[in-house]
mmCIF file of C-alpha atoms in Angstrom:
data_model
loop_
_atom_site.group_PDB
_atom_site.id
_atom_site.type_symbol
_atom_site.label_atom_id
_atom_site.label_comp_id
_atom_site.label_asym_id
_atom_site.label_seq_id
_atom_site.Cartn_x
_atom_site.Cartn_y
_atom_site.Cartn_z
ATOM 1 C CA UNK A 1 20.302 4.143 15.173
ATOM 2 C CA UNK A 2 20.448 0.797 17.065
ATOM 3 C CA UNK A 3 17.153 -1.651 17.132
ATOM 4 C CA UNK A 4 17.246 -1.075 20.945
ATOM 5 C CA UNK A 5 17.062 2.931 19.989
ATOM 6 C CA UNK A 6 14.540 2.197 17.823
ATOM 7 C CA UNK A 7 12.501 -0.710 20.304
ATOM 8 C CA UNK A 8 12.417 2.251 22.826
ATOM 9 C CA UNK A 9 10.913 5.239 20.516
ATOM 10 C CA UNK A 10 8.211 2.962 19.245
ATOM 11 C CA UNK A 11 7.373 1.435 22.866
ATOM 12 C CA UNK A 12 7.420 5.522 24.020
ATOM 13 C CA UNK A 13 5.449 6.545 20.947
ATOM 14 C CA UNK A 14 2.902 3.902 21.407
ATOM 15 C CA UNK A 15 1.820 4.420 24.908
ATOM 16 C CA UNK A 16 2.322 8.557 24.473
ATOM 17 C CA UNK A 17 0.132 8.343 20.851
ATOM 18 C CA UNK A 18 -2.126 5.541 21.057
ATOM 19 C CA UNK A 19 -5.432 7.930 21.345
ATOM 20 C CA UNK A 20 -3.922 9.074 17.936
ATOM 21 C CA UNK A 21 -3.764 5.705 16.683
ATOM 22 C CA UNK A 22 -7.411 5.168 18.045
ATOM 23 C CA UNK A 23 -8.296 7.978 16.130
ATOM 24 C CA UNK A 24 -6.941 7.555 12.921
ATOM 25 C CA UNK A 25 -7.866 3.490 13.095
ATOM 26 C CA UNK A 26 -11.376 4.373 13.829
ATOM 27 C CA UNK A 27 -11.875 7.341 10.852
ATOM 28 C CA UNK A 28 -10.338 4.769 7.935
ATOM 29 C CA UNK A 29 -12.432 0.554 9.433
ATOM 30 C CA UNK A 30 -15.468 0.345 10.910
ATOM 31 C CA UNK A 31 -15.207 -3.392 11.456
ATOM 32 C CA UNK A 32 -13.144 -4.981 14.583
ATOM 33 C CA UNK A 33 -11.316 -7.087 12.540
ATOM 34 C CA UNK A 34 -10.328 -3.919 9.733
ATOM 35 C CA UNK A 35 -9.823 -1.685 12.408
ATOM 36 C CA UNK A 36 -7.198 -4.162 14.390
ATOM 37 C CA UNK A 37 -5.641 -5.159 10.961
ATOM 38 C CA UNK A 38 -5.061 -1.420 9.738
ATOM 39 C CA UNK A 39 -3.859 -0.392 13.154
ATOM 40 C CA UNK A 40 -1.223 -3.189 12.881
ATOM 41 C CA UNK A 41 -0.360 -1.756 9.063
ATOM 42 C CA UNK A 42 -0.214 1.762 10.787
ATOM 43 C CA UNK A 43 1.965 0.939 13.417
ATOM 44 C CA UNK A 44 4.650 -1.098 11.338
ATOM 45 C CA UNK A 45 5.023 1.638 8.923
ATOM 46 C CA UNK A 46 5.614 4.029 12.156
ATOM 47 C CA UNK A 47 8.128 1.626 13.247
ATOM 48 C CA UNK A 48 9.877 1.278 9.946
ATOM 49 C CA UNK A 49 10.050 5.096 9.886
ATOM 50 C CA UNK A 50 12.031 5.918 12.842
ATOM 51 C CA UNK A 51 14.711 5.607 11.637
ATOM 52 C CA UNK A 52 14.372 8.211 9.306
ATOM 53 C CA UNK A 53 12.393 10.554 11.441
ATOM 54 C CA UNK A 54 13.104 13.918 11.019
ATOM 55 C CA UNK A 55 13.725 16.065 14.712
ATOM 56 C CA UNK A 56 12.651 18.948 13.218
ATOM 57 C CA UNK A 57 8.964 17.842 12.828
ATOM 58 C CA UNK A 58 6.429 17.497 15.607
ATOM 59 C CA UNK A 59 5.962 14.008 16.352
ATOM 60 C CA UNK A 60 2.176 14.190 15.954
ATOM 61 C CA UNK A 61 2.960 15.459 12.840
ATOM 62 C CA UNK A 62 4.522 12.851 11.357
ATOM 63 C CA UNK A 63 2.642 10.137 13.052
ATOM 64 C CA UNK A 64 -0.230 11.409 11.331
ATOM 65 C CA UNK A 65 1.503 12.271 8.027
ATOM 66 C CA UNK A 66 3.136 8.290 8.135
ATOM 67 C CA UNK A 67 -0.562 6.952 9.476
ATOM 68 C CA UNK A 68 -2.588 8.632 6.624
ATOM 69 C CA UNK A 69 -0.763 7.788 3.676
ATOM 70 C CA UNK A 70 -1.241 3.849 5.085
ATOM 71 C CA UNK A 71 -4.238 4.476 5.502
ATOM 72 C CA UNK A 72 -4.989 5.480 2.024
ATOM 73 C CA UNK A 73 -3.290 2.815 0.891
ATOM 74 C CA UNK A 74 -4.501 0.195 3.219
ATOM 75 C CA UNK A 75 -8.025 1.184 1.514
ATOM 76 C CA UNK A 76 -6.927 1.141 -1.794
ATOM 77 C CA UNK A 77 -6.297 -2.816 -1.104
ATOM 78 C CA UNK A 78 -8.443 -5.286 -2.221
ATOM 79 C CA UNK A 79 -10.655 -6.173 0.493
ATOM 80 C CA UNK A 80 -10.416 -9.850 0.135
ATOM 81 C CA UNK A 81 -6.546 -9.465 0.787
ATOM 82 C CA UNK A 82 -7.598 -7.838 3.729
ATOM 83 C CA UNK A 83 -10.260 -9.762 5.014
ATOM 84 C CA UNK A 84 -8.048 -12.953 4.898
ATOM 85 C CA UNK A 85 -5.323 -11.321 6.939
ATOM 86 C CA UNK A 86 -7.762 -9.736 9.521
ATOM 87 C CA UNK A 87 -8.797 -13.349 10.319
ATOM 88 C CA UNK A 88 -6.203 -14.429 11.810
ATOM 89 C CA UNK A 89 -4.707 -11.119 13.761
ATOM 90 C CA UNK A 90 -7.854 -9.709 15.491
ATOM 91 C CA UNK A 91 -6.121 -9.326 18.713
ATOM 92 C CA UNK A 92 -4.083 -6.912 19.318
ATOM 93 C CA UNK A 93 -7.012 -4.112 19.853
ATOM 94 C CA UNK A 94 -8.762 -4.875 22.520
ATOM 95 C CA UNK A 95 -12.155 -3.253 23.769
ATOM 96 C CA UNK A 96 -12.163 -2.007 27.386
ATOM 97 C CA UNK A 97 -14.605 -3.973 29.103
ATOM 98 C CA UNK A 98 -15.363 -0.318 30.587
ATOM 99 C CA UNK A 99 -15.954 1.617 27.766
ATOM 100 C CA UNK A 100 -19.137 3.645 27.226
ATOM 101 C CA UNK A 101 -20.929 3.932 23.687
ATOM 102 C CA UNK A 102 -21.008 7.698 22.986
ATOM 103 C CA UNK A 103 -23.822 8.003 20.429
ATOM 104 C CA UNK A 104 -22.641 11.738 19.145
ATOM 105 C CA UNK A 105 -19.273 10.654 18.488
ATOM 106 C CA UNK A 106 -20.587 7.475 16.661
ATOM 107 C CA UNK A 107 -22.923 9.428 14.312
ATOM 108 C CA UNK A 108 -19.897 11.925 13.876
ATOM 109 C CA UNK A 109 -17.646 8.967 12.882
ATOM 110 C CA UNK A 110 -20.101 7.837 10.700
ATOM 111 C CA UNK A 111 -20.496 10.793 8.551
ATOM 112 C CA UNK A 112 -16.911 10.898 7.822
ATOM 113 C CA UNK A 113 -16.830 7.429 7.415
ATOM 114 C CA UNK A 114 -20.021 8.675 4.412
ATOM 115 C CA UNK A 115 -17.218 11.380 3.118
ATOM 116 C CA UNK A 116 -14.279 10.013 0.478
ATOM 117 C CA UNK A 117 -11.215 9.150 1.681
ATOM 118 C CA UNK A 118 -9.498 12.663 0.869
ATOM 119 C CA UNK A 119 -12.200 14.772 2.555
ATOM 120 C CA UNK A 120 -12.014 12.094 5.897
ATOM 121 C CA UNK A 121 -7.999 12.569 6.006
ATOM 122 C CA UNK A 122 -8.918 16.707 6.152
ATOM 123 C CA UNK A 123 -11.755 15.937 8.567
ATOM 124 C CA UNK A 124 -9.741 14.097 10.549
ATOM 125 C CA UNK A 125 -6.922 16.927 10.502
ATOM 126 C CA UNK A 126 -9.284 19.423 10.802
ATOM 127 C CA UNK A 127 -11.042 18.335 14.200
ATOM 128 C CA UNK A 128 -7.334 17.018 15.587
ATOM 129 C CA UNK A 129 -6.530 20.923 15.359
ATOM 130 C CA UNK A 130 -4.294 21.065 12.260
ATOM 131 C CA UNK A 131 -3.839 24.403 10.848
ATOM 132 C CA UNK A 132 -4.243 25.205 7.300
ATOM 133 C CA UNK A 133 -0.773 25.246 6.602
ATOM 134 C CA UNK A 134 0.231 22.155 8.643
ATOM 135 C CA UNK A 135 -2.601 20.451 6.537
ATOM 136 C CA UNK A 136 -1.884 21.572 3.112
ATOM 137 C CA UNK A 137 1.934 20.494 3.941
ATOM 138 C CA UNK A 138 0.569 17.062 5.054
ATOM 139 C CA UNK A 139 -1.764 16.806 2.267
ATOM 140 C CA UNK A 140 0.819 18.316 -0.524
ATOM 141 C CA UNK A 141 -1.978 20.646 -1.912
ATOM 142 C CA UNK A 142 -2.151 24.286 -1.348
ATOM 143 C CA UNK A 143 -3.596 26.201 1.331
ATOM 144 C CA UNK A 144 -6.386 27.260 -0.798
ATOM 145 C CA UNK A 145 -7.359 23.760 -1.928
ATOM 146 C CA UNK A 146 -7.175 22.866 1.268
ATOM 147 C CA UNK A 147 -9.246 25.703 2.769
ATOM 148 C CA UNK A 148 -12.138 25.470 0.195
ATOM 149 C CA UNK A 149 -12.431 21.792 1.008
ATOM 150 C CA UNK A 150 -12.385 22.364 4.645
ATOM 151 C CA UNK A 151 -15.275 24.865 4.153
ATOM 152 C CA UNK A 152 -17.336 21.974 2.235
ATOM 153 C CA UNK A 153 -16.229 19.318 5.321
ATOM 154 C CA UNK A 154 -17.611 22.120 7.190
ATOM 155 C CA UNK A 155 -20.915 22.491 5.682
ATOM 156 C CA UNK A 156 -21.288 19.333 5.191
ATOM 157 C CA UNK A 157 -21.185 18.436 9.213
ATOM 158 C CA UNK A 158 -23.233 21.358 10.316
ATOM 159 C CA UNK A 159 -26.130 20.642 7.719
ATOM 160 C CA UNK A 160 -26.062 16.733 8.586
ATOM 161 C CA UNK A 161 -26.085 17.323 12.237
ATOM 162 C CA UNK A 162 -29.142 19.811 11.476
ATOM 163 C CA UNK A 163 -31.054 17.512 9.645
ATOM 164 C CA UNK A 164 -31.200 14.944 11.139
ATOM 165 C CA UNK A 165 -32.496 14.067 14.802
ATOM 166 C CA UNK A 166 -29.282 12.786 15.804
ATOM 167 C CA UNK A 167 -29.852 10.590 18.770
ATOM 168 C CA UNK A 168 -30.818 13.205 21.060
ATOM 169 C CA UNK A 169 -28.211 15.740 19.734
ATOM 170 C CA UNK A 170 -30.269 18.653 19.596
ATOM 171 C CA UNK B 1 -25.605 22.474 15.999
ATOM 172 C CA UNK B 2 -22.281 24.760 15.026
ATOM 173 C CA UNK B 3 -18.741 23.431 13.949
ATOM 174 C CA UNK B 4 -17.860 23.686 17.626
ATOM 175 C CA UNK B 5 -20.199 21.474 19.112
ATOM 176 C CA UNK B 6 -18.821 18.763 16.625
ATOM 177 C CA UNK B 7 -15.360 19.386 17.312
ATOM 178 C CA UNK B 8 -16.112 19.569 21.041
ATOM 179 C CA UNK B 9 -17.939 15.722 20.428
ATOM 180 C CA UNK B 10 -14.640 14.799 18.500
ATOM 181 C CA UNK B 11 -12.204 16.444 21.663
ATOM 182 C CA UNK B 12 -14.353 14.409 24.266
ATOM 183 C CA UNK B 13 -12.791 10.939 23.250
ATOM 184 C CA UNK B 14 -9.951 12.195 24.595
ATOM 185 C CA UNK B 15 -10.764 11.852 27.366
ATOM 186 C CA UNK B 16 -11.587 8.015 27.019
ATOM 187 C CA UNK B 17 -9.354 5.358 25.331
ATOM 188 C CA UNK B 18 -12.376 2.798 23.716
ATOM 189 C CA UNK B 19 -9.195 -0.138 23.594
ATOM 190 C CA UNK B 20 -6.164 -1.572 25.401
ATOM 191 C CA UNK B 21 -3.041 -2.809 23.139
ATOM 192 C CA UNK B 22 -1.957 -6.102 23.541
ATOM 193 C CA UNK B 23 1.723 -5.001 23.566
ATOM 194 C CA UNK B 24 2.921 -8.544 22.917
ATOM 195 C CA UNK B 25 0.615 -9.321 20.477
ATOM 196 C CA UNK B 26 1.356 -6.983 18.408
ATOM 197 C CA UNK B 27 5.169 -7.573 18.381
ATOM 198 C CA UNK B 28 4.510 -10.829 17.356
ATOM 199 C CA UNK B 29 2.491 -9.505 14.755
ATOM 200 C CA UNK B 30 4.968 -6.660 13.664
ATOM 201 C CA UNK B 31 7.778 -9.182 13.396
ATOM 202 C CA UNK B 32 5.696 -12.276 11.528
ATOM 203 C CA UNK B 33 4.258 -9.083 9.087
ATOM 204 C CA UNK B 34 7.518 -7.808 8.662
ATOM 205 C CA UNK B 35 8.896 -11.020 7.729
ATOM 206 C CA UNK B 36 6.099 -11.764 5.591
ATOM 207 C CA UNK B 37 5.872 -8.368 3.348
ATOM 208 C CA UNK B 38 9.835 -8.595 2.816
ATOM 209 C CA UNK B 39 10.029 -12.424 2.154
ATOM 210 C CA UNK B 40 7.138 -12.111 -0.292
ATOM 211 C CA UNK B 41 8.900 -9.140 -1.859
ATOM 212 C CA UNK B 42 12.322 -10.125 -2.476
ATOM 213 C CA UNK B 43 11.047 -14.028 -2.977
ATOM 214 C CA UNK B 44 9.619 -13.047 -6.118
ATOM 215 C CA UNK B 45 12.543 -10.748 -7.600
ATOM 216 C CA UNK B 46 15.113 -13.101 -6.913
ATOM 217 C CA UNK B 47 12.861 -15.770 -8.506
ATOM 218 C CA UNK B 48 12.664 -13.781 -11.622
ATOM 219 C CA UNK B 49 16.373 -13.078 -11.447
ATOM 220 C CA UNK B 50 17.940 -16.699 -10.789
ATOM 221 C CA UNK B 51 15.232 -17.986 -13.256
ATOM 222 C CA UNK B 52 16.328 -15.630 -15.972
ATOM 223 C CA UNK B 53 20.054 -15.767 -15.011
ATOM 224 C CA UNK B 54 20.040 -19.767 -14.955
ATOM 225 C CA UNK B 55 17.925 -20.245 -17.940
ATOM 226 C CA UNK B 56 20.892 -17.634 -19.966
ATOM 227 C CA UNK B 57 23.474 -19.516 -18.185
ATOM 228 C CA UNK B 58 21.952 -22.706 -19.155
ATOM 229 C CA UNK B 59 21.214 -21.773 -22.819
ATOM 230 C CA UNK B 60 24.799 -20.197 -23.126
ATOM 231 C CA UNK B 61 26.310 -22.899 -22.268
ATOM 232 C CA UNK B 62 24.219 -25.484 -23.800
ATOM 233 C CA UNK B 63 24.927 -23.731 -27.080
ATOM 234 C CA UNK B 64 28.478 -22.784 -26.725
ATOM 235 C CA UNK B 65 29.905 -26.187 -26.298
ATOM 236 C CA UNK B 66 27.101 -28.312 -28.894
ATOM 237 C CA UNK B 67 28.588 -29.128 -32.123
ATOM 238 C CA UNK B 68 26.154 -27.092 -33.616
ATOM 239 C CA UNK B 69 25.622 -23.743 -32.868
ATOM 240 C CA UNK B 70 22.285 -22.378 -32.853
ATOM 241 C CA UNK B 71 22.088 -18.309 -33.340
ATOM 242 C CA UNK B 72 18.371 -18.174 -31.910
ATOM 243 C CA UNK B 73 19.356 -19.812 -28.615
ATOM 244 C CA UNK B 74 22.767 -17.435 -28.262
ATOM 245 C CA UNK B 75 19.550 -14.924 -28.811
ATOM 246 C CA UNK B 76 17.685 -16.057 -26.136
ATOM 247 C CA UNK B 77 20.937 -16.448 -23.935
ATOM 248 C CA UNK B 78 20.952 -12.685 -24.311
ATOM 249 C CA UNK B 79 17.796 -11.850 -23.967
ATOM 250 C CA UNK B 80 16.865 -13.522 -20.568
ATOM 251 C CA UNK B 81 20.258 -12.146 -19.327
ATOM 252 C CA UNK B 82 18.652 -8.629 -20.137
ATOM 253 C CA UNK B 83 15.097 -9.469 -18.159
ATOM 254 C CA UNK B 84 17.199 -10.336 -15.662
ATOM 255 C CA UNK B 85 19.082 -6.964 -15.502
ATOM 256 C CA UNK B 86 15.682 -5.513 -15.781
ATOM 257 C CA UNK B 87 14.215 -6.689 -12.802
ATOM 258 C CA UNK B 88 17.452 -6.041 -10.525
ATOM 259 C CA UNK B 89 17.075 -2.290 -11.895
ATOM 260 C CA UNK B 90 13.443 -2.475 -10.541
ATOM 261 C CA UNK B 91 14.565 -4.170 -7.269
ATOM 262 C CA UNK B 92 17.111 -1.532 -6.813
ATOM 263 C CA UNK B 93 14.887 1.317 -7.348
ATOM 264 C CA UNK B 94 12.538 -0.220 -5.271
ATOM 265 C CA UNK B 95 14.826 -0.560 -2.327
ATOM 266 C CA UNK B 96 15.425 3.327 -2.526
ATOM 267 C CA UNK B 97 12.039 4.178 -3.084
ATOM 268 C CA UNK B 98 11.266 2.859 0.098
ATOM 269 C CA UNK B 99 13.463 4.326 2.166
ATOM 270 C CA UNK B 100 11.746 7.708 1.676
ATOM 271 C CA UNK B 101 9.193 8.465 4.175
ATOM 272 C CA UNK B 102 9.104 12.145 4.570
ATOM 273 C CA UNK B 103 6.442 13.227 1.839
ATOM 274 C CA UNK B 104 2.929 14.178 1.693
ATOM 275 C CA UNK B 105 -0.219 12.397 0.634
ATOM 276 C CA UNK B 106 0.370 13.866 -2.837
ATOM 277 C CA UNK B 107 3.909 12.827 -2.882
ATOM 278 C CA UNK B 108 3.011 9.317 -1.624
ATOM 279 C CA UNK B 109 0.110 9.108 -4.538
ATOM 280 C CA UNK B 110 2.349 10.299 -7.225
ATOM 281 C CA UNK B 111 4.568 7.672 -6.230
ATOM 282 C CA UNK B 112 2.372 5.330 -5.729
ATOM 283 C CA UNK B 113 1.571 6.029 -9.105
ATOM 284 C CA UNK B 114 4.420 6.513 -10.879
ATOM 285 C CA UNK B 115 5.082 2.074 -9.476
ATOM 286 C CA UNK B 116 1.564 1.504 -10.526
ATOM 287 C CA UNK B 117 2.627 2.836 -13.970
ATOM 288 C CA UNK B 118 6.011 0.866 -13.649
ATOM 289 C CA UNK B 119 4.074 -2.586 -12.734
ATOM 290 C CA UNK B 120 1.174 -1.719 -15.430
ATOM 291 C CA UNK B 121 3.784 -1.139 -18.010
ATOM 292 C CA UNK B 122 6.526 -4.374 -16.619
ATOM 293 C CA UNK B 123 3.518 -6.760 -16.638
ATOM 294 C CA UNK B 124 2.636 -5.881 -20.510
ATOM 295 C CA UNK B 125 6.352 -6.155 -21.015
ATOM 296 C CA UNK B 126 6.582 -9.632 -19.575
ATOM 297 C CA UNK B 127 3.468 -10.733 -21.567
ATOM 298 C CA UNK B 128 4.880 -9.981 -24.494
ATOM 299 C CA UNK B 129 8.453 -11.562 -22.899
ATOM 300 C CA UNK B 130 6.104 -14.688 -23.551
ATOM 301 C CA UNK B 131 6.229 -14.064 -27.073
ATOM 302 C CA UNK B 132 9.741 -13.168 -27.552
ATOM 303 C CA UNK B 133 11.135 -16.161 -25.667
ATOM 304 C CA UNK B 134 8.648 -18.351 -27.446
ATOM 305 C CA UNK B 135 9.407 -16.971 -30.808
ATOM 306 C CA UNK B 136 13.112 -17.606 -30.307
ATOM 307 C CA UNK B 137 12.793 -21.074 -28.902
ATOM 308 C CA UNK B 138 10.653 -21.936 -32.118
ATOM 309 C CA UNK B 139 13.239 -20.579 -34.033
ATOM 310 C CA UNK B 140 15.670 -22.125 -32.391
ATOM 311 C CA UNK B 141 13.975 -25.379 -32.234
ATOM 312 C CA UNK B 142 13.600 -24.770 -36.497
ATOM 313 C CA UNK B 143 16.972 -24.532 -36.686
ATOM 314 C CA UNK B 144 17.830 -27.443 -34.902
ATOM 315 C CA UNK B 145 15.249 -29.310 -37.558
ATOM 316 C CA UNK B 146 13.149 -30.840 -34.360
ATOM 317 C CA UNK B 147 9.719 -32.674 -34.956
ATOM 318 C CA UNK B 148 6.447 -30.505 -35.363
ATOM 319 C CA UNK B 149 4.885 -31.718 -32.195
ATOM 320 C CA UNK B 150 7.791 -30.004 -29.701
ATOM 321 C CA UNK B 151 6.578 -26.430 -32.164
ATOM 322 C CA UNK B 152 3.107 -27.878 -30.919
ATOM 323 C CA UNK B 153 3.878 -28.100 -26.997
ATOM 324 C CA UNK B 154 5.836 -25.029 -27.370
ATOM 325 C CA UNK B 155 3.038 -22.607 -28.988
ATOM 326 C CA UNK B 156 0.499 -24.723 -26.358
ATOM 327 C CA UNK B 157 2.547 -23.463 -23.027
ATOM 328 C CA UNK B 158 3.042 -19.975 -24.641
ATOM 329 C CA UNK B 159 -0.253 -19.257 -24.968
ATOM 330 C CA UNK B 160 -1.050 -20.592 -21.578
ATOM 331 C CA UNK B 161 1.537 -18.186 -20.344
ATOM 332 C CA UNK B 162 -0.489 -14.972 -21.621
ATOM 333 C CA UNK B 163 -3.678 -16.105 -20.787
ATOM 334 C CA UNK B 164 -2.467 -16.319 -17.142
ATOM 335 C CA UNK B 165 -0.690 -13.006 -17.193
ATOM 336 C CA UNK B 166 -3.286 -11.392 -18.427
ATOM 337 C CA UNK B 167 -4.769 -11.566 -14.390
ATOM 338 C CA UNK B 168 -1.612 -10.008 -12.766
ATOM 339 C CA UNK B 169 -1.784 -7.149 -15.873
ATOM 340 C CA UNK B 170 -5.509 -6.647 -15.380
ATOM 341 C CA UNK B 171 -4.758 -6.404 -11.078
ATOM 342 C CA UNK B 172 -1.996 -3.693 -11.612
ATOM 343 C CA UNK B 173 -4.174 -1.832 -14.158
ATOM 344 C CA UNK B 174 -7.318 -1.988 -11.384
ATOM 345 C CA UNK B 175 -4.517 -0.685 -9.241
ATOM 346 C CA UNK B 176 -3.365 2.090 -11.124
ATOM 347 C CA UNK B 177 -7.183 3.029 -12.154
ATOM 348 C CA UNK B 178 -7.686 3.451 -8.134
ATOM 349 C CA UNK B 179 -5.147 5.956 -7.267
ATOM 350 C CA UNK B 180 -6.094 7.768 -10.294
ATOM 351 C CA UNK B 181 -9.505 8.108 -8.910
ATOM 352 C CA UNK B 182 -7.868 9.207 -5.564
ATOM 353 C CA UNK B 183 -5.235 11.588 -7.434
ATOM 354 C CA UNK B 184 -8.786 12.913 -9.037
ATOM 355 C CA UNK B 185 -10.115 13.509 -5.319
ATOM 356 C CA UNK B 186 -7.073 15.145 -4.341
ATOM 357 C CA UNK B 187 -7.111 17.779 -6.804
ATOM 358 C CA UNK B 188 -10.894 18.451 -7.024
#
């Protein structure tokens, strides 16, 4: 694969996943600064991978399989490291000057942001639509682990959300 | 509130993108990060390698063509030369390693821990490197009949040496205790 090949699938994978990459940024930082510096760390390991990207699997798929596995590792850094780099490259995500605060999808982000970093990778699977399978593949556990954690994200969410008021929820 | 009112809150950001990328921002960044992670990488391997091959070359040579030839030094020639054949191994494994993407996030942890292992068990190794390499030199340095102060100096800068090694063993150890815990969440 040329770098021009490889220029143009990022460029096309960028603009076609960047909700993903939203998504995924916004489950692992809270800050602006760890959410911009993480994205970048997400999106250079998706570059780096293209060239090995295998046809056969669902680009979602992989973005998501590559994007998680930095992610875990991004958190297992030492924040200082982090917090040094994030200084000077808070740029490249930039707010819309249009976008409006949704308080239901804050509180939901924050209770995963509560769960451990296993249990928000299956959240985050779980509400994207993954199915067992494609999870358990992702994850490299079996089904079962996968589905009795799933049950306990489950749980978890619907006995939060009942507890507490929830900004105007219920 | 049931599972699908949350998943329906999660499916309505969808519809709304919260940033903008700065596309040529983040080139910049990808290339300068790029350059920065592989620099920093392969900066310290081939410092360890040149260092150890020089200081066997050095030694070697040094000792081959004295007038007196000192066995602990042809020692040390050797020893450094293995180090050095050490770390290239690690390089080289590294540089394979890497090139694997397709796995899952147990894969990727069991990797990850299998090089936290690696580093945990390399750093010990080069502490006690310290020790070898200083034992030698003072041997060497005995054979050669030098004055007590350069055993003095010697013992001073070797001791130095594992007390500041003893932070990049303790780092990898914190390291490998942390995906551990992880590999522990995993398999709950």
């Amino acid at each position: 694969m040329t770098s021009q090949e490889q220029e143009h699938i990022f460029k096309d994978w960028l603009e076609q996943y960047k909700g993903l990459f939203f998504k995924i940024v916004r489950t692992y930082a809270v800050t602006a600064m760890d959410m911009d510096d993480l994205f970048q760390e997400i999106v250079i390991q998706v570059w780096r991978s293209i060239p090995v990207w295998k046809q056969h699997c669902a680009v979602s798929t992989w973005i998501y399989r590559i994007a998680i596995n930095t992610a875990l590792s991004w958190t297992r850094k030492e924040k200082k490291h982090r917090q040094i780099e994030g200084l000077e490259a808070a740029q490249v995500l930039q707010m819309e000057p249009g976008a409006v605060a949704d308080d239901r999808l804050a509180w939901l982000y924050e209770e995963i942001h509560q769960m451990d970093v296993i249990d928000r990778s299956l959240a985050l699977l779980l509400l994207e639509g993954f199915s067992y399978k494609e999870m358990a593949d992702i994850m490299g556990i079996t089904e079962s682990n996968v589905g009795v954690k799933i049950n306990r994200i489950k749980k978890k969410l619907i006995v939060r959300s009942q507890k507490q008021d929830l900004y105007g929820i219920r | 509130m049931e599972f699908d009112e949350v998943q329906n809150i999660w499916s309505a950001q969808n519809m709304q993108m919260p940033y903008s990328i700065d596309t040529a921002e983040l080139h910049r960044r990808i290339l300068s990060k790029k350059a920065k992670v592989i620099f920093k990488t392969n900066f310290t391997e081939w410092l360890n390698i040149v260092v150890n091959l020089g200081v066997g070359a050095f030694t070697l040579w040094t000792n081959a063509t004295s007038s007196r030839h000192n066995f602990f030094i042809y020692c040390l020639s050797a020893w450094v030369f293995v180090v050095a054949i050490m770390v290239v191994i690690g390089r080289v494994r590294r540089l394979i390693a890497g090139r694997r993407f397709d796995r899952s996030i147990q894969g990727e942890l069991q990797h990850a821990l299998a090089v936290a292992d690696y580093q945990v068990k390399f750093s010990e190794l080069i502490r006690w490197n310290n020790f070898v390499i200083g034992g030698l030199v003072l041997f060497g340095l005995w054979e050669a009949s030098k004055p007590w102060w350069t055993f003095v100096l010697i013992t001073l800068f070797l001791l130095l040496g594992w007390y500041v090694s003893g932070f990049e063993h303790k780092f990898y150890r914190r390291q490998k205790q942390r995906l551990e815990e992880l590999r522990g969440l995993l398999n709950a």
